[in-house]
CSV table of C-alpha atoms in Angstrom, one decimal:
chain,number,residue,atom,x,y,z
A,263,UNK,CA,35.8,-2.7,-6.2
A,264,UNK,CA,32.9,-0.7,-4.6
A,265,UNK,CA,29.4,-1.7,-5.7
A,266,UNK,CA,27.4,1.6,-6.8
A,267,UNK,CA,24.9,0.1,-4.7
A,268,UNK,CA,23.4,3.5,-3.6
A,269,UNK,CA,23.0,4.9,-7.2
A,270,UNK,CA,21.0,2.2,-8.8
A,271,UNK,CA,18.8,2.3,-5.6
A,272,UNK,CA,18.3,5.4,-6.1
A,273,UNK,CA,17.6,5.0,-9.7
A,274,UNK,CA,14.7,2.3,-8.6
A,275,UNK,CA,13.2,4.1,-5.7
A,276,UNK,CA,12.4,7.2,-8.4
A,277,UNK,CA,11.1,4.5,-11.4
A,278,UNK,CA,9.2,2.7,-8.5
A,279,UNK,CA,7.5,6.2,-7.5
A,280,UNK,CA,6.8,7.7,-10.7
A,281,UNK,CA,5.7,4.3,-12.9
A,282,UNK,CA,6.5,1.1,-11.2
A,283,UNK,CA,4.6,0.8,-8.2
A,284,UNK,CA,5.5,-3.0,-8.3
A,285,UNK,CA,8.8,-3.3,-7.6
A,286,UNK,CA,8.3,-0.5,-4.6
A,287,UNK,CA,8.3,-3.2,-1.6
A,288,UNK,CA,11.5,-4.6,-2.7
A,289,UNK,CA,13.4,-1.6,-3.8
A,290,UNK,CA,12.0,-0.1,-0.1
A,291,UNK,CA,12.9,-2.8,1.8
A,292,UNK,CA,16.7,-2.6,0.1
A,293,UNK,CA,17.1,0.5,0.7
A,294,UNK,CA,17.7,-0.3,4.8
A,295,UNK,CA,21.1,-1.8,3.7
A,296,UNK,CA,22.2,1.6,1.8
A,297,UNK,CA,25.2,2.0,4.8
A,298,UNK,CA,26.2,-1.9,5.2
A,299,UNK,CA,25.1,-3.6,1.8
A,300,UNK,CA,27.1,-6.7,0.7
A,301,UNK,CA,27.6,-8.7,-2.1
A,302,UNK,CA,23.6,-10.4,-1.3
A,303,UNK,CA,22.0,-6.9,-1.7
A,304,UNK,CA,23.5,-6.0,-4.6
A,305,UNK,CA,22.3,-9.6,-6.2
A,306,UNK,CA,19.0,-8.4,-5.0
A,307,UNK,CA,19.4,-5.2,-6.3
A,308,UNK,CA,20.1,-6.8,-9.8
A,309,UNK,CA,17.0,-9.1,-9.3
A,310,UNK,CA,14.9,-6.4,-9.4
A,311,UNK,CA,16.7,-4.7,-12.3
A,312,UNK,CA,16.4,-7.7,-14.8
A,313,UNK,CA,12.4,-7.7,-13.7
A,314,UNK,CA,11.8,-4.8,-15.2
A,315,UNK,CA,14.3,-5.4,-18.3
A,316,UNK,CA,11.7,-8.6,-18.6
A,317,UNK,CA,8.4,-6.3,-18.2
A,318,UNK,CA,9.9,-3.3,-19.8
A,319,UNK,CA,6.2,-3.3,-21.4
A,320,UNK,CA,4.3,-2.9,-18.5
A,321,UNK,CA,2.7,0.5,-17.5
A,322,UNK,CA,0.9,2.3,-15.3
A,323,UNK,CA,-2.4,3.4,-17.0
A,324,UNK,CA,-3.8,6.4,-16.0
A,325,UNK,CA,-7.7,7.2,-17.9
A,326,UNK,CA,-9.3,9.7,-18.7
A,327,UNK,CA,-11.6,11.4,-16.7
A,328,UNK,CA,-15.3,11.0,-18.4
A,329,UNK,CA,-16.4,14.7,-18.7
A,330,UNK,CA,-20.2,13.7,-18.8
A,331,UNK,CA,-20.3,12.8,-15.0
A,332,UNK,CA,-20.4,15.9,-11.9
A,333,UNK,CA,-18.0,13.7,-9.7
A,334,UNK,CA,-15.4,11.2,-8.7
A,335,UNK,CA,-15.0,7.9,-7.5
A,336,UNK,CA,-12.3,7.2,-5.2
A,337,UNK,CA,-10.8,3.5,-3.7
A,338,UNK,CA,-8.9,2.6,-1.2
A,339,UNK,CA,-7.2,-0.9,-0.5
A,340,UNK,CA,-5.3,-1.5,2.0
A,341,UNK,CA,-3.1,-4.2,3.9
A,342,UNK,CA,-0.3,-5.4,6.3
A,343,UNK,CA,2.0,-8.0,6.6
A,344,UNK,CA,3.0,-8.8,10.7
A,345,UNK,CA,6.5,-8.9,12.4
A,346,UNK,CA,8.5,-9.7,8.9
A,347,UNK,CA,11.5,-7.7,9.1
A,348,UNK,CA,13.7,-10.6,11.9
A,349,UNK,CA,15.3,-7.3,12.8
A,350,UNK,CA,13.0,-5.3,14.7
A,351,UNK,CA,9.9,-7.3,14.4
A,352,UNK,CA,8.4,-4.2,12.7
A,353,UNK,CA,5.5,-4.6,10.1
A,354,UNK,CA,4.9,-3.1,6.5
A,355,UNK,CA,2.1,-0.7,5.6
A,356,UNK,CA,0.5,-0.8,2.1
A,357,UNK,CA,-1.9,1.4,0.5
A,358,UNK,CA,-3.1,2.3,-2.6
A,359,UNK,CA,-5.6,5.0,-3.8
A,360,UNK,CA,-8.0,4.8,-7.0
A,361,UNK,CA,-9.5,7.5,-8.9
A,362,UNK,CA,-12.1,6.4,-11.1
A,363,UNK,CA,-10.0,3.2,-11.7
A,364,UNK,CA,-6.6,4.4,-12.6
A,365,UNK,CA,-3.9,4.4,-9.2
A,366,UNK,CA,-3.9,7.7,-8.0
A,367,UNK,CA,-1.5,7.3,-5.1
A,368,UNK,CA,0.6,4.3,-3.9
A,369,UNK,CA,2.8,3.8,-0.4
A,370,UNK,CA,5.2,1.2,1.9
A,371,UNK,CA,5.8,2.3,4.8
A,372,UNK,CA,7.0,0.2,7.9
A,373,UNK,CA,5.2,1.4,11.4
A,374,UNK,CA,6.3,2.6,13.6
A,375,UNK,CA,5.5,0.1,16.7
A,376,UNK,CA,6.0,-3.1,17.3
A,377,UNK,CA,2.5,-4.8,16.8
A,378,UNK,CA,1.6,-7.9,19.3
A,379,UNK,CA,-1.0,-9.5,16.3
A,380,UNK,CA,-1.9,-9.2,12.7
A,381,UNK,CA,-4.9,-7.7,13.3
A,382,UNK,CA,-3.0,-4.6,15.1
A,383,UNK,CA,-0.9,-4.6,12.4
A,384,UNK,CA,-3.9,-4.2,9.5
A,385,UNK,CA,-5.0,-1.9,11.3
A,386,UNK,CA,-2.8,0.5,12.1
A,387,UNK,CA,-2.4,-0.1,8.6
A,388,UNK,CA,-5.5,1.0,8.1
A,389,UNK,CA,-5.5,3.9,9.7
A,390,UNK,CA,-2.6,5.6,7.8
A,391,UNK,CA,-4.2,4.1,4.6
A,392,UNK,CA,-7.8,6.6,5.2
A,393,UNK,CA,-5.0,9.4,6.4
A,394,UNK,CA,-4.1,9.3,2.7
A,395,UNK,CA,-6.9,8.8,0.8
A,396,UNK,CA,-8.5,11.9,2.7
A,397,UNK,CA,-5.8,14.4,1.7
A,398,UNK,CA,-6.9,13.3,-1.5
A,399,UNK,CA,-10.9,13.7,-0.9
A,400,UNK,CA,-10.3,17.1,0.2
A,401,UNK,CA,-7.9,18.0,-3.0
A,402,UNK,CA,-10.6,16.5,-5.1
A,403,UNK,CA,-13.3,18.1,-3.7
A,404,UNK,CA,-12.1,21.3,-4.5
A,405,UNK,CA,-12.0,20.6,-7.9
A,406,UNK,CA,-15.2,17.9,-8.4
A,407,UNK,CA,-17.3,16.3,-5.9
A,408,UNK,CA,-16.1,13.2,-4.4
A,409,UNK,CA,-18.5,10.6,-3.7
A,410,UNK,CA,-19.0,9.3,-0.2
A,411,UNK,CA,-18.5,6.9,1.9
A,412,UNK,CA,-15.3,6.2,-0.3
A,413,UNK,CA,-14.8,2.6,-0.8
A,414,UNK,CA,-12.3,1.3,1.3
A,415,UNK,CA,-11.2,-2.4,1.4
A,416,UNK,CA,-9.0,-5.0,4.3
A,417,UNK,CA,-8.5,-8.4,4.2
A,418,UNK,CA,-8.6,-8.2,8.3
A,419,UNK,CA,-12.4,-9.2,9.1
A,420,UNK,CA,-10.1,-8.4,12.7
A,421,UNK,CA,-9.1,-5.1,12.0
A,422,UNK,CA,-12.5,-4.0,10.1
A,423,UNK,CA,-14.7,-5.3,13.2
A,424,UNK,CA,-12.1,-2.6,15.4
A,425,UNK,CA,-12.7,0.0,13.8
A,426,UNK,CA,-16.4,-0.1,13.4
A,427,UNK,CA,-17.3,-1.0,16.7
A,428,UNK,CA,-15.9,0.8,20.2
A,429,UNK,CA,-13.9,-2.0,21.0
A,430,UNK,CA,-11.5,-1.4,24.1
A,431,UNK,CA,-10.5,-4.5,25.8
A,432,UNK,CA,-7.0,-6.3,26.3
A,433,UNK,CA,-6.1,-6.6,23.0
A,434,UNK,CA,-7.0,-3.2,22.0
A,435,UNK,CA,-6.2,-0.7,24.9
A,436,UNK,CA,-2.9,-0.4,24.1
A,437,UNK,CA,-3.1,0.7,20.1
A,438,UNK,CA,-2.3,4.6,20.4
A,439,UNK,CA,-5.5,7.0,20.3
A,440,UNK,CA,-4.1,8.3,16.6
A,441,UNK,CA,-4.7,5.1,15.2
A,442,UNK,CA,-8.5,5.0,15.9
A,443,UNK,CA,-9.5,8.0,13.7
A,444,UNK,CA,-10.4,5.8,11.4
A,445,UNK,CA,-13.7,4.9,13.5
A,446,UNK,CA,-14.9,8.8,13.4
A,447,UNK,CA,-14.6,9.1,9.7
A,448,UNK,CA,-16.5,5.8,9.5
A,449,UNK,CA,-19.2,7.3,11.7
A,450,UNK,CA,-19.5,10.6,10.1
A,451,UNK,CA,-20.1,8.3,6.6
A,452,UNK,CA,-17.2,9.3,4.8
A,453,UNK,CA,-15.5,6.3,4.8
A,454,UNK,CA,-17.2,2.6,4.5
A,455,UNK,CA,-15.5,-0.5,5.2
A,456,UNK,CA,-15.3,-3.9,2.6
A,457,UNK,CA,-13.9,-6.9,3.4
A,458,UNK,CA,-11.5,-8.0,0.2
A,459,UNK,CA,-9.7,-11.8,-0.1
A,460,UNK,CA,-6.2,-11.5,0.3
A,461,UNK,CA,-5.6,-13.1,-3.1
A,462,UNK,CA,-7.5,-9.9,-4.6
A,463,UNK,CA,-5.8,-7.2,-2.3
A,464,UNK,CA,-3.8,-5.1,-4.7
A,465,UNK,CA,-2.2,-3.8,-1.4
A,466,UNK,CA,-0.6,-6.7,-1.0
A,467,UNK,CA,2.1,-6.5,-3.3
A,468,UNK,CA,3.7,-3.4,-1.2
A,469,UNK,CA,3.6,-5.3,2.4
A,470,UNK,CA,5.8,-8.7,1.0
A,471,UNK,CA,7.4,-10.6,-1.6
A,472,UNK,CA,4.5,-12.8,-2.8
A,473,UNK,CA,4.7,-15.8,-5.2
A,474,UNK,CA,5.7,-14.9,-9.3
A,475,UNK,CA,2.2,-15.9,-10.4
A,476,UNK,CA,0.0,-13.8,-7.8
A,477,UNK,CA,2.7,-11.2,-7.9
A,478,UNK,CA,2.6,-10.8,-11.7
A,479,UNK,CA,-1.5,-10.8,-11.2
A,480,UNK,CA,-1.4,-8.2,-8.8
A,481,UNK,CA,1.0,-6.2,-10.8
A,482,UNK,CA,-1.4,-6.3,-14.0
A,483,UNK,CA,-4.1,-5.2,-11.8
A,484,UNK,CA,-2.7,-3.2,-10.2
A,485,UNK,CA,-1.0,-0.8,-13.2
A,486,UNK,CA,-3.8,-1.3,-15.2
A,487,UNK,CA,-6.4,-0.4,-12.6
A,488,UNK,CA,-8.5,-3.2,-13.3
A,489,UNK,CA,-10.3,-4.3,-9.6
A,490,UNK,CA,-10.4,-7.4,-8.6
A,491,UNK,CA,-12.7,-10.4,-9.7
């Protein structure tokens, strides 16, 4: 018989929008198989179903603004895995916004180039990651003020050192002009750059299936907005 494969997919990809930002990488990267899947994807499929039957108790917490401060706090992580999909050699994007603590804003995305290093890859990453979290300081703003430079944080000391300096050699001269808007929002002191361990990179969940232990750690972290260590 046919597999519903498409309908539970579906079902994921809106639980792993609206509340479950942990299980978005997998349910993303299943969702390329929607026209050929096979017997494997649908296990796959189920794999991810009977994780959240075993953390049915998990949430996403979102907080309260406190109403005796004038602004806003936003934090952006941000991260990459390089050349994982055997396919296309295509990396994943990750990003995730804070407000005041609580995830705001979460996305997987893979680029759309093929990047020659990791450190291309973080930071085109990077890149798409500020894209977002400014739509989101210019909402804010009309509301409350949002404190600046907004916090943003890569595990790439590689990609950070690019897009603070006016680096245009070899390696660089080919990334597309779009990618390096990142550096003008740096210099006009919107944005500031934080170097983050990879163990401590919420982002990290959305670029690659990680380990159960650092995957369940990032999870918690992640849903309850708690930063790292």
């Amino acid at each position: 018989p046919k597999l519903p494969y498409r309908q539970l997919l579906g079902q994921l990809l809106w639980i792993a929008r609206c509340t479950r930002p942990d299980i978005l990488f997998s349910v993303q990267y299943l969702s390329q198989f929607a026209n050929c899947a096979c017997k494997e994807h649908w296990t796959a499929l189920l794999r991810v179903l009977r994780y959240l039957k075993s953390t049915i108790d998990d949430k996403l917490t979102l907080r309260i603004h406190d109403k005796t401060t004038s602004s806003c706090n936003l934090r952006i992580e941000t991260d990459s895995d390089w050349a994982s999909d055997h396919t296309d050699r295509k990396s994943f994007s990750g990003s995730c916004v804070f407000y005041n603590g609580s995830l705001l804003n979460f996305l997987v995305s893979k680029q759309a180039t093929v990047s020659t290093s990791s450190t291309e890859a973080e930071y085109i990453a990077l890149s798409e990651a500020v894209k977002e979290g400014l739509y989101f300081v210019n909402l804010i703003n009309e509301i409350i003020p949002v404190k600046t430079p907004v916090e943003t944080y890569i595990d790439n000391i590689g990609a950070g050192f690019i897009a603070q300096n006016d680096v245009n050699n070899s390696k660089t001269k080919h990334i597309d002009i779009r990618y390096h808007l990142v550096r003008d929002w740096i210099a006009k002191g919107t944005i500031e750059l934080y170097h983050v361990d990879s163990k401590d990179n919420r982002a990290d969940i959305f670029t690659k299936a990680l380990p159960g232990p650092l995957h369940q750690d990032l999870s918690r972290r992640l849903l309850d907005g708690l930063p790292p260590l």
